[in-house]
mmCIF file of C-alpha atoms in Angstrom:
data_model
loop_
_atom_site.group_PDB
_atom_site.id
_atom_site.type_symbol
_atom_site.label_atom_id
_atom_site.label_comp_id
_atom_site.label_asym_id
_atom_site.label_seq_id
_atom_site.Cartn_x
_atom_site.Cartn_y
_atom_site.Cartn_z
ATOM 1 C CA MET B 119 22.626 -26.354 -4.665
ATOM 2 C CA GLU B 120 25.785 -27.268 -2.806
ATOM 3 C CA ASN B 121 28.908 -25.467 -4.127
ATOM 4 C CA LYS B 122 26.780 -23.768 -6.781
ATOM 5 C CA LYS B 123 27.418 -20.112 -7.478
ATOM 6 C CA LEU B 124 24.553 -17.691 -7.925
ATOM 7 C CA ARG B 125 24.683 -16.288 -11.380
ATOM 8 C CA MET B 126 23.780 -12.623 -11.042
ATOM 9 C CA ALA B 127 23.364 -9.668 -13.373
ATOM 10 C CA PHE B 128 23.133 -5.950 -12.381
ATOM 11 C CA VAL B 129 20.885 -3.303 -13.782
ATOM 12 C CA GLY B 130 22.143 0.228 -13.012
ATOM 13 C CA VAL B 131 25.812 0.327 -12.030
ATOM 14 C CA GLY B 132 26.248 3.992 -11.193
ATOM 15 C CA GLY B 133 25.816 5.390 -7.701
ATOM 16 C CA MET B 134 24.852 2.578 -5.304
ATOM 17 C CA GLY B 135 25.151 0.176 -8.156
ATOM 18 C CA ARG B 136 28.927 0.427 -8.029
ATOM 19 C CA LYS B 137 28.798 -0.797 -4.417
ATOM 20 C CA HIS B 138 26.425 -3.670 -5.227
ATOM 21 C CA VAL B 139 28.730 -4.998 -7.931
ATOM 22 C CA ARG B 140 31.740 -4.645 -5.658
ATOM 23 C CA PHE B 141 30.120 -6.494 -2.740
ATOM 24 C CA CYS B 142 28.887 -9.302 -4.905
ATOM 25 C CA SER B 143 32.214 -9.632 -6.841
ATOM 26 C CA GLN B 144 33.867 -10.218 -3.505
ATOM 27 C CA ASN B 145 31.421 -12.937 -2.524
ATOM 28 C CA PRO B 146 32.745 -16.415 -3.442
ATOM 29 C CA SER B 147 29.222 -17.684 -3.830
ATOM 30 C CA VAL B 148 28.340 -15.221 -6.597
ATOM 31 C CA GLU B 149 29.267 -15.075 -10.226
ATOM 32 C CA VAL B 150 28.854 -11.639 -11.833
ATOM 33 C CA VAL B 151 27.519 -12.667 -15.305
ATOM 34 C CA ALA B 152 26.549 -9.356 -16.934
ATOM 35 C CA LEU B 153 26.103 -5.656 -16.299
ATOM 36 C CA CYS B 154 23.463 -3.251 -17.693
ATOM 37 C CA ASP B 155 23.359 0.517 -17.708
ATOM 38 C CA LEU B 156 22.103 3.146 -20.128
ATOM 39 C CA ASN B 157 25.696 4.488 -20.013
ATOM 40 C CA PRO B 158 27.894 1.479 -21.023
ATOM 41 C CA GLU B 159 31.020 3.367 -19.821
ATOM 42 C CA LYS B 160 29.807 2.821 -16.264
ATOM 43 C CA CYS B 161 29.687 -0.869 -16.910
ATOM 44 C CA ALA B 162 33.230 -0.854 -18.405
ATOM 45 C CA ASN B 163 34.507 1.028 -15.358
ATOM 46 C CA SER B 164 32.795 -1.418 -13.002
ATOM 47 C CA ILE B 165 34.388 -4.394 -14.739
ATOM 48 C CA LYS B 166 37.836 -2.729 -14.455
ATOM 49 C CA ASP B 167 37.386 -1.528 -10.899
ATOM 50 C CA ASN B 168 36.353 -4.928 -9.631
ATOM 51 C CA ASN B 169 38.800 -7.037 -11.723
ATOM 52 C CA LEU B 170 35.944 -8.822 -13.414
ATOM 53 C CA ASN B 171 36.451 -10.860 -16.503
ATOM 54 C CA PRO B 172 37.131 -8.259 -19.260
ATOM 55 C CA ASN B 173 34.743 -10.171 -21.457
ATOM 56 C CA THR B 174 31.834 -9.688 -19.096
ATOM 57 C CA PRO B 175 28.837 -8.774 -21.331
ATOM 58 C CA ILE B 176 27.636 -5.182 -21.230
ATOM 59 C CA TYR B 177 24.015 -4.207 -22.089
ATOM 60 C CA THR B 178 22.006 -1.017 -22.317
ATOM 61 C CA ASP B 179 18.682 -2.920 -22.412
ATOM 62 C CA PHE B 180 17.781 -5.059 -19.358
ATOM 63 C CA ARG B 181 15.261 -7.034 -21.363
ATOM 64 C CA GLU B 182 17.905 -8.098 -23.852
ATOM 65 C CA MET B 183 20.266 -9.077 -21.049
ATOM 66 C CA ILE B 184 17.695 -11.152 -19.192
ATOM 67 C CA GLU B 185 16.604 -12.943 -22.366
ATOM 68 C CA LYS B 186 20.169 -13.691 -23.644
ATOM 69 C CA GLU B 187 22.091 -14.558 -20.435
ATOM 70 C CA GLN B 188 21.776 -17.691 -18.344
ATOM 71 C CA LEU B 189 20.895 -16.091 -15.000
ATOM 72 C CA ASP B 190 19.729 -17.071 -11.590
ATOM 73 C CA ALA B 191 19.084 -13.579 -10.227
ATOM 74 C CA VAL B 192 19.055 -9.920 -11.074
ATOM 75 C CA ASP B 193 20.039 -6.956 -8.858
ATOM 76 C CA ILE B 194 18.129 -3.687 -9.587
ATOM 77 C CA ILE B 195 19.823 -0.451 -8.707
ATOM 78 C CA THR B 196 18.008 2.071 -10.987
ATOM 79 C CA PRO B 197 15.790 5.103 -10.457
ATOM 80 C CA ASN B 198 12.793 4.097 -8.351
ATOM 81 C CA TYR B 199 10.240 4.067 -11.212
ATOM 82 C CA TYR B 200 11.934 1.136 -12.908
ATOM 83 C CA HIS B 201 12.113 -1.134 -9.853
ATOM 84 C CA SER B 202 8.764 -2.810 -10.460
ATOM 85 C CA VAL B 203 9.135 -2.763 -14.262
ATOM 86 C CA ILE B 204 12.408 -4.684 -14.233
ATOM 87 C CA ALA B 205 11.507 -6.904 -11.272
ATOM 88 C CA ILE B 206 8.267 -8.166 -12.868
ATOM 89 C CA PHE B 207 10.043 -8.805 -16.160
ATOM 90 C CA ALA B 208 12.730 -10.780 -14.300
ATOM 91 C CA PHE B 209 10.118 -12.813 -12.404
ATOM 92 C CA GLU B 210 8.365 -13.598 -15.652
ATOM 93 C CA HIS B 211 11.663 -15.060 -16.854
ATOM 94 C CA GLY B 212 12.167 -17.253 -13.775
ATOM 95 C CA LEU B 213 14.745 -15.146 -11.940
ATOM 96 C CA HIS B 214 15.174 -14.185 -8.314
ATOM 97 C CA VAL B 215 15.244 -10.450 -7.607
ATOM 98 C CA PHE B 216 17.208 -8.140 -5.271
ATOM 99 C CA CYS B 217 16.256 -4.546 -5.423
ATOM 100 C CA GLU B 218 17.508 -1.292 -3.930
ATOM 101 C CA LYS B 219 15.044 0.563 -1.733
ATOM 102 C CA PRO B 220 12.361 1.801 -2.005
ATOM 103 C CA ASP B 221 10.403 -1.227 -3.100
ATOM 104 C CA ALA B 222 8.468 0.818 -5.735
ATOM 105 C CA ILE B 223 7.099 4.315 -6.349
ATOM 106 C CA ASN B 224 3.672 3.424 -4.996
ATOM 107 C CA ALA B 225 1.842 0.632 -3.216
ATOM 108 C CA GLU B 226 0.123 -0.616 -6.413
ATOM 109 C CA GLU B 227 3.541 -1.294 -8.040
ATOM 110 C CA ALA B 228 4.939 -2.876 -4.802
ATOM 111 C CA MET B 229 1.978 -5.209 -4.723
ATOM 112 C CA LYS B 230 2.546 -6.158 -8.388
ATOM 113 C CA MET B 231 6.175 -7.062 -7.462
ATOM 114 C CA LYS B 232 4.977 -9.199 -4.608
ATOM 115 C CA GLU B 233 2.393 -11.046 -6.675
ATOM 116 C CA ALA B 234 4.862 -11.571 -9.521
ATOM 117 C CA SER B 235 7.411 -13.109 -7.139
ATOM 118 C CA GLU B 236 4.761 -15.424 -5.646
ATOM 119 C CA LYS B 237 3.531 -16.524 -9.061
ATOM 120 C CA ALA B 238 7.114 -17.246 -10.171
ATOM 121 C CA GLY B 239 7.982 -18.925 -6.864
ATOM 122 C CA LYS B 240 11.150 -16.776 -6.695
ATOM 123 C CA VAL B 241 12.735 -14.702 -3.957
ATOM 124 C CA LEU B 242 12.125 -10.973 -3.838
ATOM 125 C CA MET B 243 14.280 -9.021 -1.402
ATOM 126 C CA VAL B 244 14.603 -5.229 -1.129
ATOM 127 C CA MET B 245 17.549 -3.511 0.477
ATOM 128 C CA ARG B 246 17.077 -3.099 4.211
ATOM 129 C CA ASN B 247 20.709 -2.475 5.156
ATOM 130 C CA ASN B 248 20.001 -0.809 8.499
ATOM 131 C CA ARG B 249 18.736 -4.130 9.907
ATOM 132 C CA TYR B 250 22.195 -5.609 9.474
ATOM 133 C CA TYR B 251 24.330 -3.146 11.448
ATOM 134 C CA ASN B 252 25.771 -4.401 14.684
ATOM 135 C CA ASN B 253 23.980 -1.860 16.881
ATOM 136 C CA SER B 254 20.663 -2.759 15.155
ATOM 137 C CA LYS B 255 21.203 -6.476 15.701
ATOM 138 C CA HIS B 256 22.043 -5.864 19.405
ATOM 139 C CA LEU B 257 18.843 -3.873 19.982
ATOM 140 C CA LYS B 258 16.772 -6.453 18.125
ATOM 141 C CA THR B 259 18.074 -9.265 20.329
ATOM 142 C CA PHE B 260 17.438 -7.181 23.436
ATOM 143 C CA ILE B 261 13.844 -6.296 22.467
ATOM 144 C CA ASP B 262 12.970 -9.778 21.227
ATOM 145 C CA ALA B 263 14.112 -11.206 24.596
ATOM 146 C CA GLY B 264 11.445 -9.047 26.218
ATOM 147 C CA LYS B 265 13.940 -6.926 28.102
ATOM 148 C CA ALA B 266 12.412 -3.638 26.885
ATOM 149 C CA GLY B 267 8.891 -4.860 27.726
ATOM 150 C CA GLU B 268 6.051 -3.557 25.520
ATOM 151 C CA ILE B 269 7.245 -1.102 22.840
ATOM 152 C CA TYR B 270 4.364 1.284 22.722
ATOM 153 C CA CYS B 271 5.783 4.419 21.055
ATOM 154 C CA GLY B 272 8.829 5.861 19.303
ATOM 155 C CA ARG B 273 10.278 8.368 16.900
ATOM 156 C CA CYS B 274 12.739 8.177 14.060
ATOM 157 C CA GLY B 275 14.272 10.368 11.452
ATOM 158 C CA TRP B 276 17.011 11.178 9.000
ATOM 159 C CA VAL B 277 17.501 14.957 8.782
ATOM 160 C CA ARG B 278 19.976 16.912 6.737
ATOM 161 C CA ARG B 279 20.965 20.493 6.995
ATOM 162 C CA ARG B 280 21.772 20.770 3.278
ATOM 163 C CA GLY B 281 21.900 17.715 1.020
ATOM 164 C CA ILE B 282 19.623 17.389 -1.972
ATOM 165 C CA PRO B 283 20.886 14.446 -4.118
ATOM 166 C CA GLY B 284 21.237 14.965 -7.815
ATOM 167 C CA LYS B 285 19.336 18.255 -7.860
ATOM 168 C CA GLY B 286 17.284 18.454 -11.041
ATOM 169 C CA GLY B 287 17.946 14.749 -11.827
ATOM 170 C CA TRP B 288 15.765 11.655 -11.097
ATOM 171 C CA PHE B 289 15.948 12.069 -7.336
ATOM 172 C CA THR B 290 13.984 15.319 -7.499
ATOM 173 C CA THR B 291 11.680 14.315 -10.331
ATOM 174 C CA LYS B 292 8.561 12.782 -8.752
ATOM 175 C CA ALA B 293 7.593 10.705 -11.781
ATOM 176 C CA LEU B 294 10.914 8.827 -11.483
ATOM 177 C CA SER B 295 11.472 8.893 -7.706
ATOM 178 C CA GLY B 296 8.009 8.818 -6.166
ATOM 179 C CA GLY B 297 8.909 11.695 -3.912
ATOM 180 C CA GLY B 298 11.670 13.418 -1.889
ATOM 181 C CA PRO B 299 13.329 12.585 1.464
ATOM 182 C CA LEU B 300 10.269 10.687 2.668
ATOM 183 C CA ILE B 301 10.621 7.964 0.129
ATOM 184 C CA ASP B 302 14.423 8.367 -0.213
ATOM 185 C CA LEU B 303 15.386 8.441 3.460
ATOM 186 C CA GLY B 304 12.160 7.408 5.189
ATOM 187 C CA VAL B 305 12.249 3.868 4.012
ATOM 188 C CA HIS B 306 15.530 3.312 5.922
ATOM 189 C CA MET B 307 14.514 4.554 9.393
ATOM 190 C CA ILE B 308 10.806 3.701 9.308
ATOM 191 C CA ASP B 309 11.766 0.139 8.392
ATOM 192 C CA LEU B 310 14.389 -0.112 11.118
ATOM 193 C CA SER B 311 11.893 1.241 13.680
ATOM 194 C CA ILE B 312 9.043 -1.129 12.657
ATOM 195 C CA TRP B 313 11.412 -4.131 12.448
ATOM 196 C CA LEU B 314 12.720 -3.450 16.000
ATOM 197 C CA MET B 315 9.072 -3.090 17.162
ATOM 198 C CA GLY B 316 8.282 -6.564 15.812
ATOM 199 C CA ASN B 317 6.675 -5.536 12.528
ATOM 200 C CA PRO B 318 3.297 -4.291 13.831
ATOM 201 C CA LYS B 319 0.650 -3.645 11.152
ATOM 202 C CA PRO B 320 0.181 0.130 10.297
ATOM 203 C CA VAL B 321 -3.433 1.195 10.359
ATOM 204 C CA ALA B 322 -3.408 5.070 10.040
ATOM 205 C CA VAL B 323 -1.069 7.917 9.231
ATOM 206 C CA SER B 324 -1.019 11.654 9.103
ATOM 207 C CA GLY B 325 1.719 13.945 7.709
ATOM 208 C CA CYS B 326 2.895 17.218 6.258
ATOM 209 C CA THR B 327 5.387 17.881 3.506
ATOM 210 C CA TYR B 328 7.214 21.093 2.602
ATOM 211 C CA ASN B 329 9.396 22.457 -0.192
ATOM 212 C CA LYS B 330 11.200 25.488 1.145
ATOM 213 C CA PHE B 331 14.821 25.140 0.122
ATOM 214 C CA ALA B 332 15.030 23.014 -3.019
ATOM 215 C CA GLU B 333 14.924 25.954 -5.505
ATOM 216 C CA ASN B 334 17.764 27.899 -3.798
ATOM 217 C CA GLU B 335 19.913 25.308 -2.103
ATOM 218 C CA SER B 336 23.366 25.932 -3.624
ATOM 219 C CA ARG B 337 25.552 23.617 -1.567
ATOM 220 C CA ALA B 338 25.524 20.377 0.316
ATOM 221 C CA ASP B 339 27.205 19.342 3.603
ATOM 222 C CA SER B 340 26.027 15.738 3.300
ATOM 223 C CA GLU B 341 28.213 13.071 1.752
ATOM 224 C CA HIS B 342 25.019 11.254 0.787
ATOM 225 C CA ALA B 343 23.964 14.090 -1.405
ATOM 226 C CA ALA B 344 26.554 12.962 -3.920
ATOM 227 C CA PHE B 345 24.221 10.270 -5.212
ATOM 228 C CA GLY B 346 22.344 11.097 -8.428
ATOM 229 C CA GLU B 347 23.416 13.339 -11.280
ATOM 230 C CA ALA B 348 22.369 16.951 -11.018
ATOM 231 C CA GLN B 349 20.833 18.753 -13.998
ATOM 232 C CA GLU B 350 20.673 22.537 -14.069
ATOM 233 C CA ASP B 351 17.516 22.574 -16.197
ATOM 234 C CA GLY B 352 15.980 19.584 -14.475
ATOM 235 C CA ILE B 353 12.768 19.128 -12.445
ATOM 236 C CA ILE B 354 12.312 19.692 -8.737
ATOM 237 C CA ASP B 355 8.769 18.772 -7.865
ATOM 238 C CA VAL B 356 9.251 16.840 -4.584
ATOM 239 C CA GLU B 357 9.331 17.860 -0.971
ATOM 240 C CA ASP B 358 12.483 18.758 0.942
ATOM 241 C CA LEU B 359 11.010 17.927 4.343
ATOM 242 C CA ALA B 360 8.339 15.573 5.631
ATOM 243 C CA MET B 361 6.969 14.943 9.056
ATOM 244 C CA GLY B 362 4.308 12.469 10.100
ATOM 245 C CA PHE B 363 2.701 10.089 12.591
ATOM 246 C CA ILE B 364 1.991 6.393 12.217
ATOM 247 C CA ARG B 365 -0.508 4.371 14.373
ATOM 248 C CA PHE B 366 -0.323 0.601 14.505
ATOM 249 C CA GLU B 367 -2.916 -2.100 15.043
ATOM 250 C CA ASN B 368 -1.450 -3.016 18.407
ATOM 251 C CA GLY B 369 -1.900 0.556 19.743
ATOM 252 C CA ALA B 370 1.712 1.658 19.301
ATOM 253 C CA CYS B 371 2.662 4.852 17.439
ATOM 254 C CA LEU B 372 5.752 6.324 15.713
ATOM 255 C CA GLN B 373 6.723 9.916 14.952
ATOM 256 C CA ILE B 374 8.822 10.490 11.830
ATOM 257 C CA GLU B 375 10.835 13.290 10.296
ATOM 258 C CA PHE B 376 12.920 13.352 7.104
ATOM 259 C CA SER B 377 14.638 16.256 5.376
ATOM 260 C CA TRP B 378 17.122 17.002 2.610
ATOM 261 C CA SER B 379 17.269 20.637 3.667
ATOM 262 C CA ALA B 380 16.359 22.248 7.036
ATOM 263 C CA ASN B 381 17.916 24.770 9.367
ATOM 264 C CA ILE B 382 19.112 22.349 11.975
ATOM 265 C CA GLU B 383 22.517 21.736 13.640
ATOM 266 C CA LYS B 384 23.715 18.800 11.471
ATOM 267 C CA GLU B 385 22.767 15.748 9.562
ATOM 268 C CA LYS B 386 21.497 12.941 11.837
ATOM 269 C CA ARG B 387 19.898 9.508 11.633
ATOM 270 C CA PHE B 388 18.149 8.078 14.746
ATOM 271 C CA VAL B 389 15.584 5.707 16.134
ATOM 272 C CA GLU B 390 14.240 6.029 19.667
ATOM 273 C CA LEU B 391 11.769 3.506 20.993
ATOM 274 C CA ARG B 392 10.126 3.490 24.443
ATOM 275 C CA GLY B 393 9.168 0.306 26.215
ATOM 276 C CA THR B 394 7.544 -0.477 29.576
ATOM 277 C CA LYS B 395 10.797 -1.966 30.926
ATOM 278 C CA ALA B 396 13.354 0.118 28.963
ATOM 279 C CA GLY B 397 13.846 2.559 26.175
ATOM 280 C CA VAL B 398 16.349 2.112 23.412
ATOM 281 C CA TYR B 399 18.209 4.537 21.137
ATOM 282 C CA TRP B 400 19.917 3.749 17.827
ATOM 283 C CA ASN B 401 22.571 6.181 16.767
ATOM 284 C CA ASP B 402 24.108 6.709 13.347
ATOM 285 C CA ASP B 403 27.640 6.592 14.747
ATOM 286 C CA GLY B 404 27.213 2.876 15.325
ATOM 287 C CA THR B 405 26.406 3.089 19.037
ATOM 288 C CA CYS B 406 23.217 2.341 20.879
ATOM 289 C CA SER B 407 21.869 3.120 24.307
ATOM 290 C CA ILE B 408 19.408 1.484 26.689
ATOM 291 C CA TRP B 409 17.549 3.504 29.359
ATOM 292 C CA GLY B 410 15.813 1.684 32.186
ATOM 293 C CA GLU B 411 16.008 1.071 35.904
ATOM 294 C CA ASP B 412 17.787 -1.366 38.141
ATOM 295 C CA GLU B 413 15.454 -4.267 39.040
ATOM 296 C CA ILE B 414 16.632 -4.334 42.630
ATOM 297 C CA THR B 415 17.210 -0.639 43.591
ATOM 298 C CA GLU B 416 14.843 0.853 40.974
ATOM 299 C CA ASP B 417 17.523 3.476 40.386
ATOM 300 C CA PRO B 418 17.954 4.733 36.791
ATOM 301 C CA LEU B 419 20.124 2.363 34.815
ATOM 302 C CA ASP B 420 21.849 3.591 31.665
ATOM 303 C CA ILE B 421 23.496 0.953 29.490
ATOM 304 C CA PHE B 422 25.868 1.661 26.613
ATOM 305 C CA PRO B 423 26.585 -1.680 24.878
ATOM 306 C CA HIS B 424 29.894 -2.272 23.142
ATOM 307 C CA THR B 425 28.740 -3.370 19.741
ATOM 308 C CA GLY B 426 31.925 -2.503 17.812
ATOM 309 C CA ASP B 427 31.750 -0.777 14.462
ATOM 310 C CA MET B 428 28.528 -0.808 12.511
ATOM 311 C CA GLY B 429 29.689 -3.352 9.912
ATOM 312 C CA ASN B 430 28.598 -3.184 6.283
ATOM 313 C CA GLY B 431 24.831 -3.386 6.176
ATOM 314 C CA HIS B 432 24.631 -3.270 2.403
ATOM 315 C CA ALA B 433 27.073 -6.150 1.938
ATOM 316 C CA ARG B 434 25.365 -8.206 4.627
ATOM 317 C CA ALA B 435 21.946 -7.725 3.066
ATOM 318 C CA LEU B 436 23.223 -8.965 -0.275
ATOM 319 C CA GLU B 437 24.937 -11.880 1.404
ATOM 320 C CA HIS B 438 21.658 -12.868 3.076
ATOM 321 C CA PHE B 439 19.906 -12.773 -0.271
ATOM 322 C CA VAL B 440 22.473 -15.216 -1.633
ATOM 323 C CA LYS B 441 22.093 -17.497 1.393
ATOM 324 C CA ILE B 442 18.270 -17.557 0.982
ATOM 325 C CA ILE B 443 18.650 -18.920 -2.505
ATOM 326 C CA LEU B 444 21.691 -21.177 -2.136
ATOM 327 C CA ASP B 445 21.372 -22.398 1.458
ATOM 328 C CA GLY B 446 17.661 -22.046 2.173
ATOM 329 C CA ALA B 447 18.159 -19.395 4.834
ATOM 330 C CA LYS B 448 14.984 -18.000 6.424
ATOM 331 C CA PRO B 449 14.309 -14.531 4.878
ATOM 332 C CA ASP B 450 14.710 -11.574 7.221
ATOM 333 C CA TYR B 451 12.581 -9.497 4.802
ATOM 334 C CA VAL B 452 9.295 -10.603 3.242
ATOM 335 C CA PRO B 453 7.519 -8.625 0.439
ATOM 336 C CA GLU B 454 4.465 -7.917 2.575
ATOM 337 C CA GLN B 455 6.695 -5.665 4.723
ATOM 338 C CA GLY B 456 7.658 -3.804 1.580
ATOM 339 C CA VAL B 457 4.015 -3.374 0.515
ATOM 340 C CA ASN B 458 3.103 -2.049 3.953
ATOM 341 C CA MET B 459 6.040 0.379 3.852
ATOM 342 C CA ILE B 460 5.000 1.896 0.524
ATOM 343 C CA LYS B 461 1.415 2.114 1.765
ATOM 344 C CA ILE B 462 2.618 4.200 4.661
ATOM 345 C CA LEU B 463 4.575 6.526 2.393
ATOM 346 C CA ASP B 464 1.635 6.833 -0.078
ATOM 347 C CA ALA B 465 -0.700 7.684 2.810
ATOM 348 C CA ILE B 466 1.577 10.335 4.255
ATOM 349 C CA TYR B 467 1.763 12.066 0.857
ATOM 350 C CA LYS B 468 -2.056 11.844 0.617
ATOM 351 C CA SER B 469 -2.473 13.175 4.181
ATOM 352 C CA ALA B 470 -0.128 16.069 3.415
ATOM 353 C CA GLU B 471 -2.221 16.899 0.349
ATOM 354 C CA THR B 472 -5.642 16.608 1.996
ATOM 355 C CA GLY B 473 -4.825 17.787 5.526
ATOM 356 C CA LYS B 474 -6.495 14.715 6.945
ATOM 357 C CA GLU B 475 -5.554 11.422 8.598
ATOM 358 C CA VAL B 476 -5.491 8.520 6.179
ATOM 359 C CA ILE B 477 -6.774 5.057 7.236
ATOM 360 C CA LEU B 478 -4.835 2.176 5.690
#
């Protein structure tokens, strides 16, 4: 496929979809063939903002677009419920699929996506942008080289003081989103943690969820809360905070915490992993830290690597998707990881409902 461009179409070009179109329109190996959104004005704006061909086709029905256009791949950036619906339809029409996180609203739908991709012999990749930041890659290299020793426990989270996205819209409607901050934010940091740990298999989880602020939150101090379109008369039937505990087949464990609203100091994303040789900390300001001891003196040794700015994880993830298809690059993400992720989230919600640990 030398010198061939990947012919891509995009479903859902508001919110994160605007960024997906921009990143791909700037990639010389991608041809933006068509755009689809229930609001065609968003497509028109995207065409203008990214200097695309003014004759780029606009659709409001993804099925019509996939059936009419000559495509290689489709990028799905819609409410979570539609991820599996659109992906399976695309696979049935011989297309590769890139999809925003989360993989699907439940493990059954994630498995359907995996099986459809395998049946079609096409690539399925779901957004895992945190893997592609410079501080993430530095820690991954450090851990894979054995310098942290055995990673046996850790904790991660993404907590906001105030920041419900699109209150009353699809983000807060469980039928469309699958849940609140656990499925919205949890995918990011749980995936980064498990990836750094070497992708151990999860075997059991326990968790609690709460909804204490959603009904009366009147402001947001999170820039990320701008995603989604609020509706005053909309539904809010998801949690605003989730906490949990994951056990893995190799004996390791991971504590998790995710909130849209909580009385804390400020919004923060973090991953902290502890190894027998060193502990590592991933910070949302693009830095990372390594805590160990000097091999000769056995004195505490604190390392603060200079990894530069974070880089653009979303753009790099999409670039990798293109390289898998056009250049045969080895996938960083495989669908089984996505199925395991959604199994974890499903089980945490079940544990919160039943008050019991759930075996996977």
